[in-house]
Amino acid sequence: MTRVIGLISGTSVDGIDAALVEISGTELDLKIELLAGETYPYPPALREKILAVCANSAISMAELAQLDDTIAQVFAQAAQNIQTNHPKAELIGSHGQTVYHRPPNIPGSSTSLGYSLQLGRGEVIAQLTGINTISNFRVADIACGGQGAPLVSRIDAFLLSHPTEHRCIQNIGGIGNVTYLPPRSQENWLQSVCGWDTGPGNSLLDLAVQYLTAGSKTYDKNGEWAASGTPCIPLVKRWLKQPFFQEPPPKSTGRELFGVDYLQNCLADIKEYELSSGDFLATLTELTVASIVQSYRNFLPKMPDRVLICGGGSRNHYLKKRLETNLNQNSETKIPVLTTDEVGMSADYKEAIAFAVLAYWRNQGIAGNLTQVTGAQKEVTLGNIHLVTNGLRVSIESL
Ligand SMILES: Nc1ncnc2c1ncn2[C@@H]1O[C@H](COP(=O)(O)OP(=O)(O)OP(=O)(O)O)[C@@H](O)[C@H]1O
Ligand SMILES: CC(=O)N[C@H]1[C@@H]2OC[C@@H](O2)[C@@H](O)[C@@H]1O[C@H](C)C(=O)O
């Protein structure tokens, strides 16, 4: 049994998800127990700064270095806080904060390799917490020609696959991603797992809510505002023609594509129609839902028996209802949509748990990627190891 902390701030940039877990086994016998899970919101000024960098605002190298260290400090503080009333953790897996993601094979790029930058350097987290820390999980996969994402699929496979059921695990964070899990009893089960980024999750919805409320709200709680409107289907059909949605996996994306510029184009498009604010939010919700379902119909070997959703979007009742309706259109057997909580996996902390497992695997020399998901040429161990030297901890306050 190893006590590990997983840390991540995702593409919603809402704060640090921290999970303290006990992990045992390796792969087929992998087991986790969630001892504590918490989200520590970013201080508003830090969030603004990160969002500006994600939206491509110019930043000097000195400011970048400062931002990297500030993020490392708040991540280290989150690791300290999550251990309150628990024995000290032995290891930290820190994803950090993505501020830039370029998938591989971008036309016009001078290299076919991808690039993905996560801030919050692990060596500082290690020294501030006194706990060995693993970070930079995406770079080794990318160096092998992979997308560097989604990485959760291998963890989903070992923690959430079912003996007889075909499952989709659908994360709806800022960006959406799916892992398709054939039954474990199936021949070549692990090689048949697939996954990809489906497109926007909540990123456009959140930006629209901020725009519509002049910044006084950051998201549409439970999807209530969107539920007051009606989706404009011709617009959804137009938006779905975008090349990303047509591309076959492996594929990954981020706020570079589904961010502020994308929302500006949506705002220009809605002028052709008389849409209320509620209609606009319902239409963006429908884009998320339709992009998920279309990708299942186009790229899955078989539609799943059930879909298990996770991430903040799983709390959006309207989105969940639309997903179930859309999935079951023209379907002979009903495909239920549940949350991962309903099969014993925290929907809020699944990603943080995944980075705890990836760190645990890295420590044991076990590969973290699935080549059919990321497109990498080989399975590799993921993450750079930062060991704490001579057991001394540097104090956060002194920095
Ligand atoms: N009660 C709720 N009702 C509606 N939406 C919600 C609710 N709670 C959270 N959300 C949405 O979920 C988002 C946060 O989701 P999450 O923390 O899973 O994203 P993330 O981890 O940052 O993204 P990613 O998975 O792409 O890295 C919020 O920005 C908000 O849009
Ligand atoms: C570059 C980056 O941070 N990508 C995230 C993002 O958030 C959701 C989706 O896009 C996903 O593929 C990936 O994160 C998860 C944790 C992953 O790698 O599996």
Tab-separated table of C-alpha atoms and ligand atoms in Angstrom:
chain	number	residue	atom	x	y	z
A	1	MET	CA	0.000	0.000	0.000
A	2	THR	CA	1.491	3.361	-1.045
A	3	ARG	CA	0.035	6.720	-0.019
A	4	VAL	CA	0.132	9.053	-3.027
A	5	ILE	CA	-1.135	12.581	-3.729
A	6	GLY	CA	-2.438	13.424	-7.221
A	7	LEU	CA	-2.646	17.083	-8.240
A	8	ILE	CA	-4.089	18.685	-11.367
A	9	SER	CA	-5.584	21.933	-12.541
A	10	GLY	CA	-7.404	21.317	-15.793
A	11	THR	CA	-8.449	23.393	-18.776
A	12	SER	CA	-11.246	25.126	-16.814
A	13	VAL	CA	-8.475	26.750	-14.721
A	14	ASP	CA	-10.850	26.798	-11.740
A	15	GLY	CA	-8.400	25.498	-9.144
A	16	ILE	CA	-6.268	22.601	-8.027
A	17	ASP	CA	-7.926	19.223	-7.655
A	18	ALA	CA	-6.046	17.248	-5.027
A	19	ALA	CA	-6.591	13.575	-4.180
A	20	LEU	CA	-4.892	11.624	-1.403
A	21	VAL	CA	-5.092	7.935	-2.256
A	22	GLU	CA	-3.839	4.600	-1.072
A	23	ILE	CA	-2.728	2.489	-4.006
A	24	SER	CA	-1.946	-1.226	-4.155
A	25	GLY	CA	-1.362	-3.800	-6.892
A	26	THR	CA	0.064	-2.909	-10.286
A	27	GLU	CA	-2.238	-3.254	-13.304
A	28	LEU	CA	-4.888	-6.014	-13.406
A	29	ASP	CA	-4.903	-6.054	-9.588
A	30	LEU	CA	-4.610	-2.236	-9.264
A	31	LYS	CA	-6.713	-0.855	-6.392
A	32	ILE	CA	-7.146	2.645	-5.078
A	33	GLU	CA	-8.825	4.046	-2.008
A	34	LEU	CA	-9.600	7.771	-1.926
A	35	LEU	CA	-8.693	9.054	1.548
A	36	ALA	CA	-9.358	12.730	0.788
A	37	GLY	CA	-10.306	14.870	-2.205
A	38	GLU	CA	-10.490	18.648	-2.331
A	39	THR	CA	-10.497	21.485	-4.865
A	40	TYR	CA	-8.450	24.520	-3.861
A	41	PRO	CA	-9.583	27.490	-5.991
A	42	TYR	CA	-6.858	29.657	-7.500
A	43	PRO	CA	-6.604	33.184	-6.112
A	44	PRO	CA	-8.640	35.252	-8.673
A	45	ALA	CA	-5.637	37.311	-9.885
A	46	LEU	CA	-3.615	34.132	-10.538
A	47	ARG	CA	-6.531	32.584	-12.438
A	48	GLU	CA	-6.842	35.721	-14.589
A	49	LYS	CA	-3.135	35.611	-15.375
A	50	ILE	CA	-3.241	31.920	-16.363
A	51	LEU	CA	-6.332	32.428	-18.535
A	52	ALA	CA	-4.634	35.362	-20.282
A	53	VAL	CA	-1.571	33.218	-21.040
A	54	CYS	CA	-3.827	30.398	-22.301
A	55	ALA	CA	-5.528	32.967	-24.551
A	56	ASN	CA	-2.139	33.724	-26.110
A	57	SER	CA	-1.392	37.050	-24.418
A	58	ALA	CA	2.284	38.001	-24.647
A	59	ILE	CA	4.388	37.208	-21.595
A	60	SER	CA	8.100	37.819	-20.920
A	61	MET	CA	10.401	34.957	-19.906
A	62	ALA	CA	10.740	36.585	-16.476
A	63	GLU	CA	6.943	36.602	-16.039
A	64	LEU	CA	6.765	32.996	-17.241
A	65	ALA	CA	9.355	31.948	-14.653
A	66	GLN	CA	7.438	33.807	-11.944
A	67	LEU	CA	4.173	32.170	-12.984
A	68	ASP	CA	5.796	28.705	-13.011
A	69	ASP	CA	7.016	29.168	-9.431
A	70	THR	CA	3.770	30.696	-8.172
A	71	ILE	CA	1.840	27.716	-9.561
A	72	ALA	CA	4.369	25.309	-7.985
A	73	GLN	CA	3.837	27.041	-4.638
A	74	VAL	CA	0.033	26.820	-4.723
A	75	PHE	CA	0.263	23.175	-5.836
A	76	ALA	CA	2.662	22.449	-2.947
A	77	GLN	CA	0.263	24.179	-0.547
A	78	ALA	CA	-2.600	22.023	-1.878
A	79	ALA	CA	-0.467	18.908	-1.238
A	80	GLN	CA	0.184	20.069	2.328
A	81	ASN	CA	-3.500	20.835	2.970
A	82	ILE	CA	-4.851	17.540	1.637
A	83	GLN	CA	-2.694	15.629	4.161
A	84	THR	CA	-4.333	17.321	7.169
A	85	ASN	CA	-5.382	14.586	9.631
A	86	HIS	CA	-3.664	11.904	7.543
A	87	PRO	CA	-0.229	10.306	7.763
A	88	LYS	CA	2.323	11.860	5.398
A	89	ALA	CA	2.155	10.811	1.744
A	90	GLU	CA	5.115	8.988	0.183
A	91	LEU	CA	4.806	10.346	-3.344
A	92	ILE	CA	3.190	13.187	-5.339
A	93	GLY	CA	2.077	13.019	-8.977
A	94	SER	CA	1.558	16.569	-10.188
A	95	HIS	CA	0.113	17.261	-13.625
A	96	GLY	CA	0.532	21.013	-13.200
A	97	GLN	CA	-1.349	23.608	-15.209
A	98	THR	CA	-1.525	23.313	-18.991
A	99	VAL	CA	-0.933	26.710	-20.591
A	100	TYR	CA	-0.193	25.529	-24.126
A	101	HIS	CA	-0.958	22.367	-26.065
A	102	ARG	CA	-0.066	21.750	-29.694
A	103	PRO	CA	-1.040	18.344	-31.038
A	104	PRO	CA	1.430	16.679	-33.439
A	105	ASN	CA	1.271	16.917	-37.245
A	106	ILE	CA	-0.092	20.467	-37.415
A	107	PRO	CA	-0.012	21.592	-41.067
A	108	GLY	CA	2.537	24.358	-41.568
A	109	SER	CA	4.492	23.526	-38.400
A	110	SER	CA	8.248	23.051	-38.844
A	111	THR	CA	8.112	19.778	-36.897
A	112	SER	CA	5.655	16.899	-36.820
A	113	LEU	CA	6.033	16.611	-33.038
A	114	GLY	CA	3.461	17.898	-30.599
A	115	TYR	CA	4.263	20.248	-27.722
A	116	SER	CA	2.535	20.555	-24.376
A	117	LEU	CA	3.524	22.896	-21.568
A	118	GLN	CA	2.405	22.417	-17.959
A	119	LEU	CA	3.518	24.963	-15.372
A	120	GLY	CA	4.212	24.347	-11.664
A	121	ARG	CA	7.634	22.742	-11.700
A	122	GLY	CA	7.819	19.465	-9.849
A	123	GLU	CA	11.298	19.999	-8.385
A	124	VAL	CA	9.964	22.969	-6.391
A	125	ILE	CA	6.901	21.008	-5.243
A	126	ALA	CA	9.249	18.228	-4.029
A	127	GLN	CA	11.452	20.594	-2.028
A	128	LEU	CA	8.488	22.538	-0.565
A	129	THR	CA	6.623	19.437	0.556
A	130	GLY	CA	9.569	17.165	1.373
A	131	ILE	CA	7.874	14.484	-0.767
A	132	ASN	CA	9.316	12.916	-3.935
A	133	THR	CA	7.363	14.358	-6.830
A	134	ILE	CA	6.763	13.256	-10.405
A	135	SER	CA	5.690	15.847	-12.990
A	136	ASN	CA	5.793	16.539	-16.754
A	137	PHE	CA	3.751	13.479	-17.620
A	138	ARG	CA	3.004	14.356	-21.237
A	139	VAL	CA	6.449	14.998	-22.702
A	140	ALA	CA	7.741	11.407	-23.054
A	141	ASP	CA	4.651	10.332	-25.012
A	142	ILE	CA	4.965	13.411	-27.236
A	143	ALA	CA	8.657	12.694	-27.884
A	144	CYS	CA	7.512	9.294	-29.225
A	145	GLY	CA	5.228	11.015	-31.722
A	146	GLY	CA	2.122	10.892	-29.480
A	147	GLN	CA	-0.507	13.487	-28.661
A	148	GLY	CA	0.492	13.464	-24.969
A	149	ALA	CA	-3.248	13.152	-24.221
A	150	PRO	CA	-5.562	11.696	-23.139
A	151	LEU	CA	-3.479	9.889	-20.535
A	152	VAL	CA	-6.312	8.813	-18.229
A	153	SER	CA	-7.353	6.014	-20.602
A	154	ARG	CA	-4.837	3.484	-19.275
A	155	ILE	CA	-5.964	4.172	-15.706
A	156	ASP	CA	-9.645	3.992	-16.746
A	157	ALA	CA	-8.913	0.607	-18.309
A	158	PHE	CA	-7.518	-0.900	-15.113
A	159	LEU	CA	-9.918	0.773	-12.658
A	160	LEU	CA	-13.216	1.003	-14.526
A	161	SER	CA	-13.515	-1.800	-17.058
A	162	HIS	CA	-16.256	-4.388	-16.494
A	163	PRO	CA	-16.191	-8.162	-16.999
A	164	THR	CA	-19.046	-8.189	-19.527
A	165	GLU	CA	-20.120	-4.595	-20.269
A	166	HIS	CA	-18.897	-2.181	-22.985
A	167	ARG	CA	-18.426	1.173	-21.258
A	168	CYS	CA	-17.584	4.722	-22.239
A	169	ILE	CA	-15.975	6.888	-19.581
A	170	GLN	CA	-16.718	10.462	-20.643
A	171	ASN	CA	-14.920	13.308	-18.909
A	172	ILE	CA	-16.595	16.708	-19.327
A	173	GLY	CA	-14.101	19.242	-18.003
A	174	GLY	CA	-13.054	22.360	-19.914
A	175	ILE	CA	-12.380	19.908	-22.755
A	176	GLY	CA	-14.121	16.547	-23.120
A	177	ASN	CA	-12.397	13.198	-23.534
A	178	VAL	CA	-13.609	9.624	-23.782
A	179	THR	CA	-12.194	6.203	-22.960
A	180	TYR	CA	-13.976	3.246	-24.536
A	181	LEU	CA	-13.651	0.068	-22.470
A	182	PRO	CA	-14.569	-3.271	-24.026
A	183	PRO	CA	-15.356	-6.047	-21.522
A	184	ARG	CA	-12.287	-7.417	-19.763
A	185	SER	CA	-13.268	-10.902	-20.873
A	186	GLN	CA	-12.751	-9.870	-24.509
A	187	GLU	CA	-9.648	-11.158	-26.277
A	188	ASN	CA	-6.954	-8.464	-26.644
A	189	TRP	CA	-8.944	-6.370	-24.189
A	190	LEU	CA	-6.263	-3.761	-23.414
A	191	GLN	CA	-5.306	-3.330	-27.086
A	192	SER	CA	-8.993	-2.763	-27.890
A	193	VAL	CA	-9.390	0.123	-25.439
A	194	CYS	CA	-9.581	3.408	-27.322
A	195	GLY	CA	-9.935	7.075	-26.429
A	196	TRP	CA	-9.611	10.646	-27.684
A	197	ASP	CA	-10.503	14.238	-26.890
A	198	THR	CA	-14.086	14.804	-28.025
A	199	GLY	CA	-13.864	18.628	-28.213
A	200	PRO	CA	-15.298	21.322	-25.969
A	201	GLY	CA	-16.672	20.297	-22.581
A	202	ASN	CA	-17.516	23.385	-20.529
A	203	SER	CA	-14.884	25.779	-21.935
A	204	LEU	CA	-17.193	27.601	-24.369
A	205	LEU	CA	-20.142	27.524	-21.956
A	206	ASP	CA	-18.040	29.106	-19.196
A	207	LEU	CA	-16.715	31.795	-21.546
A	208	ALA	CA	-20.247	32.544	-22.749
A	209	VAL	CA	-21.570	32.872	-19.183
A	210	GLN	CA	-18.721	35.252	-18.338
A	211	TYR	CA	-19.496	37.279	-21.468
A	212	LEU	CA	-23.264	37.370	-20.814
A	213	THR	CA	-22.849	38.390	-17.146
A	214	ALA	CA	-19.946	40.813	-17.757
A	215	GLY	CA	-17.750	38.567	-15.621
A	216	SER	CA	-20.006	38.343	-12.561
A	217	LYS	CA	-20.568	34.579	-13.096
A	218	THR	CA	-18.059	31.972	-14.220
A	219	TYR	CA	-20.414	29.077	-15.037
A	220	ASP	CA	-24.068	28.096	-15.390
A	221	LYS	CA	-24.872	26.241	-12.170
A	222	ASN	CA	-26.569	22.907	-12.937
A	223	GLY	CA	-27.197	24.158	-16.486
A	224	GLU	CA	-30.293	26.062	-15.320
A	225	TRP	CA	-29.807	29.024	-17.646
A	226	ALA	CA	-29.202	26.789	-20.674
A	227	ALA	CA	-32.274	24.717	-19.719
A	228	SER	CA	-34.414	27.870	-20.118
A	229	GLY	CA	-33.471	28.010	-23.817
A	230	THR	CA	-33.776	25.905	-26.953
A	231	PRO	CA	-30.778	24.741	-28.990
A	232	CYS	CA	-30.462	26.119	-32.511
A	233	ILE	CA	-29.830	22.891	-34.424
A	234	PRO	CA	-28.789	24.464	-37.786
A	235	LEU	CA	-25.946	26.239	-35.971
A	236	VAL	CA	-24.864	23.067	-34.176
A	237	LYS	CA	-24.780	21.270	-37.541
A	238	ARG	CA	-22.680	24.078	-39.018
A	239	TRP	CA	-20.212	24.060	-36.115
A	240	LEU	CA	-19.892	20.268	-36.276
A	241	LYS	CA	-18.462	20.591	-39.800
A	242	GLN	CA	-15.254	21.929	-38.281
A	243	PRO	CA	-12.276	19.688	-39.222
A	244	PHE	CA	-11.437	18.721	-35.600
A	245	PHE	CA	-14.757	16.890	-35.250
A	246	GLN	CA	-14.212	14.980	-38.512
A	247	GLU	CA	-10.624	13.941	-37.765
A	248	PRO	CA	-10.247	10.307	-36.711
A	249	PRO	CA	-8.346	9.540	-33.483
A	250	PRO	CA	-5.697	9.811	-32.170
A	251	LYS	CA	-6.593	13.408	-31.440
A	252	SER	CA	-6.317	15.949	-28.652
A	253	THR	CA	-7.209	19.587	-28.267
A	254	GLY	CA	-7.344	22.465	-25.806
A	255	ARG	CA	-8.260	26.077	-25.192
A	256	GLU	CA	-6.079	27.004	-28.201
A	257	LEU	CA	-8.946	25.768	-30.412
A	258	PHE	CA	-12.002	25.897	-28.125
A	259	GLY	CA	-11.283	29.182	-26.345
A	260	VAL	CA	-11.930	32.909	-26.687
A	261	ASP	CA	-11.491	33.140	-30.487
A	262	TYR	CA	-13.876	30.231	-31.019
A	263	LEU	CA	-16.497	31.930	-28.834
A	264	GLN	CA	-16.124	35.157	-30.832
A	265	ASN	CA	-16.941	33.215	-34.006
A	266	CYS	CA	-19.977	31.650	-32.306
A	267	LEU	CA	-21.156	35.120	-31.235
A	268	ALA	CA	-20.826	36.318	-34.836
A	269	ASP	CA	-22.786	33.282	-36.096
A	270	ILE	CA	-25.720	33.718	-33.690
A	271	LYS	CA	-26.467	37.165	-35.162
A	272	GLU	CA	-28.161	35.357	-38.096
A	273	TYR	CA	-30.693	33.900	-35.673
A	274	GLU	CA	-32.786	35.564	-33.001
A	275	LEU	CA	-31.401	33.718	-30.032
A	276	SER	CA	-31.977	34.599	-26.380
A	277	SER	CA	-29.100	34.171	-23.913
A	278	GLY	CA	-30.684	30.884	-22.806
A	279	ASP	CA	-30.916	29.715	-26.439
A	280	PHE	CA	-27.232	30.558	-26.950
A	281	LEU	CA	-26.182	28.519	-23.896
A	282	ALA	CA	-28.474	25.655	-24.939
A	283	THR	CA	-26.858	25.727	-28.411
A	284	LEU	CA	-23.321	25.601	-26.964
A	285	THR	CA	-24.412	22.741	-24.674
A	286	GLU	CA	-25.769	20.943	-27.723
A	287	LEU	CA	-22.415	21.366	-29.491
A	288	THR	CA	-20.670	19.628	-26.576
A	289	VAL	CA	-23.278	16.858	-26.526
A	290	ALA	CA	-23.506	16.377	-30.306
A	291	SER	CA	-19.710	16.351	-30.706
A	292	ILE	CA	-19.475	13.576	-28.096
A	293	VAL	CA	-22.237	11.458	-29.653
A	294	GLN	CA	-21.072	12.029	-33.245
A	295	SER	CA	-17.551	10.911	-32.311
A	296	TYR	CA	-18.951	7.710	-30.725
A	297	ARG	CA	-20.990	6.958	-33.865
A	298	ASN	CA	-18.053	7.680	-36.178
A	299	PHE	CA	-15.105	6.200	-34.322
A	300	LEU	CA	-16.216	3.529	-31.829
A	301	PRO	CA	-16.155	-0.125	-32.879
A	302	LYS	CA	-19.533	-0.513	-31.128
A	303	MET	CA	-21.887	1.790	-29.196
A	304	PRO	CA	-21.442	1.287	-25.410
A	305	ASP	CA	-23.885	-0.432	-23.057
A	306	ARG	CA	-23.563	2.542	-20.730
A	307	VAL	CA	-21.810	5.890	-20.448
A	308	LEU	CA	-20.239	6.969	-17.171
A	309	ILE	CA	-19.604	10.707	-16.975
A	310	CYS	CA	-17.185	12.605	-14.760
A	311	GLY	CA	-15.665	16.075	-14.422
A	312	GLY	CA	-17.545	19.277	-13.578
A	313	GLY	CA	-19.922	18.845	-16.532
A	314	SER	CA	-21.397	15.773	-14.809
A	315	ARG	CA	-23.079	18.258	-12.413
A	316	ASN	CA	-24.791	20.050	-15.290
A	317	HIS	CA	-28.265	18.436	-15.227
A	318	TYR	CA	-29.314	19.938	-18.556
A	319	LEU	CA	-26.162	18.701	-20.331
A	320	LYS	CA	-26.576	15.220	-18.843
A	321	LYS	CA	-30.225	15.065	-19.955
A	322	ARG	CA	-29.371	16.246	-23.493
A	323	LEU	CA	-26.544	13.680	-23.685
A	324	GLU	CA	-28.888	10.848	-22.747
A	325	THR	CA	-31.535	12.021	-25.244
A	326	ASN	CA	-29.026	12.487	-28.061
A	327	LEU	CA	-27.316	9.130	-27.446
A	328	ASN	CA	-30.591	7.279	-27.529
A	329	GLN	CA	-31.960	8.850	-30.698
A	330	ASN	CA	-32.535	6.004	-33.185
A	331	SER	CA	-31.070	3.511	-30.710
A	332	GLU	CA	-32.794	0.179	-30.230
A	333	THR	CA	-31.556	-0.468	-26.710
A	334	LYS	CA	-31.361	2.304	-24.131
A	335	ILE	CA	-27.867	3.539	-23.290
A	336	PRO	CA	-28.025	4.904	-19.730
A	337	VAL	CA	-25.855	7.865	-18.712
A	338	LEU	CA	-24.639	7.635	-15.100
A	339	THR	CA	-21.795	9.302	-13.248
A	340	THR	CA	-18.629	7.410	-12.308
A	341	ASP	CA	-19.651	7.992	-8.656
A	342	GLU	CA	-22.348	5.400	-9.280
A	343	VAL	CA	-19.675	2.725	-9.873
A	344	GLY	CA	-17.529	3.856	-6.951
A	345	MET	CA	-15.130	6.269	-8.668
A	346	SER	CA	-15.224	9.927	-7.664
A	347	ALA	CA	-16.424	11.991	-10.649
A	348	ASP	CA	-14.813	15.104	-9.166
A	349	TYR	CA	-11.372	13.647	-8.401
A	350	LYS	CA	-10.910	10.988	-11.083
A	351	GLU	CA	-8.287	13.049	-12.947
A	352	ALA	CA	-6.333	13.818	-9.761
A	353	ILE	CA	-6.487	10.113	-8.846
A	354	ALA	CA	-5.187	9.259	-12.344
A	355	PHE	CA	-2.044	11.360	-11.827
A	356	ALA	CA	-1.450	9.691	-8.461
A	357	VAL	CA	-1.589	6.324	-10.257
A	358	LEU	CA	0.677	7.536	-13.076
A	359	ALA	CA	3.269	8.612	-10.476
A	360	TYR	CA	2.958	5.243	-8.712
A	361	TRP	CA	3.459	3.449	-12.035
A	362	ARG	CA	6.443	5.679	-12.891
A	363	ASN	CA	8.059	4.680	-9.617
A	364	GLN	CA	7.688	1.025	-10.550
A	365	GLY	CA	8.811	1.461	-14.163
A	366	ILE	CA	5.340	0.691	-15.554
A	367	ALA	CA	4.276	2.414	-18.798
A	368	GLY	CA	1.562	5.079	-18.533
A	369	ASN	CA	0.359	5.592	-22.101
A	370	LEU	CA	-1.771	3.505	-24.439
A	371	THR	CA	-0.267	3.844	-27.906
A	372	GLN	CA	-3.584	3.328	-29.709
A	373	VAL	CA	-4.998	6.301	-27.731
A	374	THR	CA	-2.155	8.818	-27.931
A	375	GLY	CA	-0.634	7.644	-31.216
A	376	ALA	CA	2.840	7.310	-29.681
A	377	GLN	CA	5.134	4.790	-31.358
A	378	LYS	CA	5.730	2.891	-28.131
A	379	GLU	CA	4.605	2.478	-24.553
A	380	VAL	CA	6.797	4.517	-22.218
A	381	THR	CA	7.048	5.390	-18.543
A	382	LEU	CA	5.694	8.890	-18.040
A	383	GLY	CA	6.941	11.727	-15.857
A	384	ASN	CA	10.163	13.258	-14.588
A	385	ILE	CA	11.209	12.189	-11.098
A	386	HIS	CA	12.227	14.823	-8.549
A	387	LEU	CA	13.717	13.285	-5.432
A	388	VAL	CA	13.895	15.141	-2.146
A	389	THR	CA	17.533	15.466	-1.202
A	390	ASN	CA	18.640	14.883	2.419
A	391	GLY	CA	15.054	14.865	3.683
A	392	LEU	CA	14.967	18.619	4.334
A	393	ARG	CA	11.871	20.576	3.495
A	394	VAL	CA	12.067	24.171	2.300
A	395	SER	CA	9.353	26.327	3.872
A	396	ILE	CA	6.699	27.760	1.559
A	397	GLU	CA	6.642	31.018	3.496
A	398	SER	CA	10.355	31.631	2.930
A	399	LEU	CA	9.964	31.736	-0.850
B	1	LIG	N1	-22.876	22.434	-10.516
B	1	LIG	C1	-22.401	22.632	-11.754
B	1	LIG	N2	-23.256	22.909	-12.763
B	1	LIG	C2	-22.813	23.121	-14.024
B	1	LIG	N3	-21.519	23.082	-14.374
B	1	LIG	C3	-20.628	22.808	-13.406
B	1	LIG	C4	-21.003	22.569	-12.065
B	1	LIG	N4	-19.880	22.325	-11.345
B	1	LIG	C5	-18.841	22.421	-12.211
B	1	LIG	N5	-19.291	22.722	-13.453
B	1	LIG	C6	-18.494	22.948	-14.672
B	1	LIG	O1	-17.340	22.162	-14.629
B	1	LIG	C7	-16.179	22.957	-14.882
B	1	LIG	C8	-15.001	22.384	-14.134
B	1	LIG	O2	-14.856	21.064	-14.500
B	1	LIG	P1	-13.522	20.268	-14.224
B	1	LIG	O3	-12.956	20.699	-12.931
B	1	LIG	O4	-13.829	18.839	-14.452
B	1	LIG	O5	-12.624	20.823	-15.430
B	1	LIG	P2	-11.078	20.691	-15.630
B	1	LIG	O6	-10.579	19.518	-14.869
B	1	LIG	O7	-10.496	22.010	-15.347
B	1	LIG	O8	-10.983	20.437	-17.193
B	1	LIG	P3	-10.246	19.266	-18.049
B	1	LIG	O9	-10.858	17.971	-17.662
B	1	LIG	O10	-10.530	19.661	-19.455
B	1	LIG	O11	-8.796	19.360	-17.741
B	1	LIG	C9	-16.581	24.358	-14.409
B	1	LIG	O12	-15.804	25.317	-15.072
B	1	LIG	C10	-18.046	24.403	-14.794
B	1	LIG	O13	-18.208	24.777	-16.116
B	2	LIG	C1	-3.020	19.127	-22.675
B	2	LIG	C2	-4.008	18.849	-21.605
B	2	LIG	O1	-3.838	19.289	-20.490
B	2	LIG	N1	-5.047	18.082	-21.958
B	2	LIG	C3	-6.090	17.684	-21.015
B	2	LIG	C4	-7.379	18.449	-21.322
B	2	LIG	O2	-8.382	18.170	-20.333
B	2	LIG	C5	-9.222	17.129	-20.815
B	2	LIG	C6	-8.565	16.722	-22.100
B	2	LIG	O3	-7.951	17.940	-22.510
B	2	LIG	C7	-7.505	15.626	-21.774
B	2	LIG	O4	-7.178	14.847	-22.865
B	2	LIG	C8	-6.252	16.166	-21.099
B	2	LIG	O5	-6.283	15.771	-19.735
B	2	LIG	C9	-6.579	14.517	-19.221
B	2	LIG	C10	-6.366	14.523	-17.758
B	2	LIG	C11	-5.768	13.369	-19.873
B	2	LIG	O6	-4.640	13.559	-20.307
B	2	LIG	O7	-6.273	12.258	-19.862
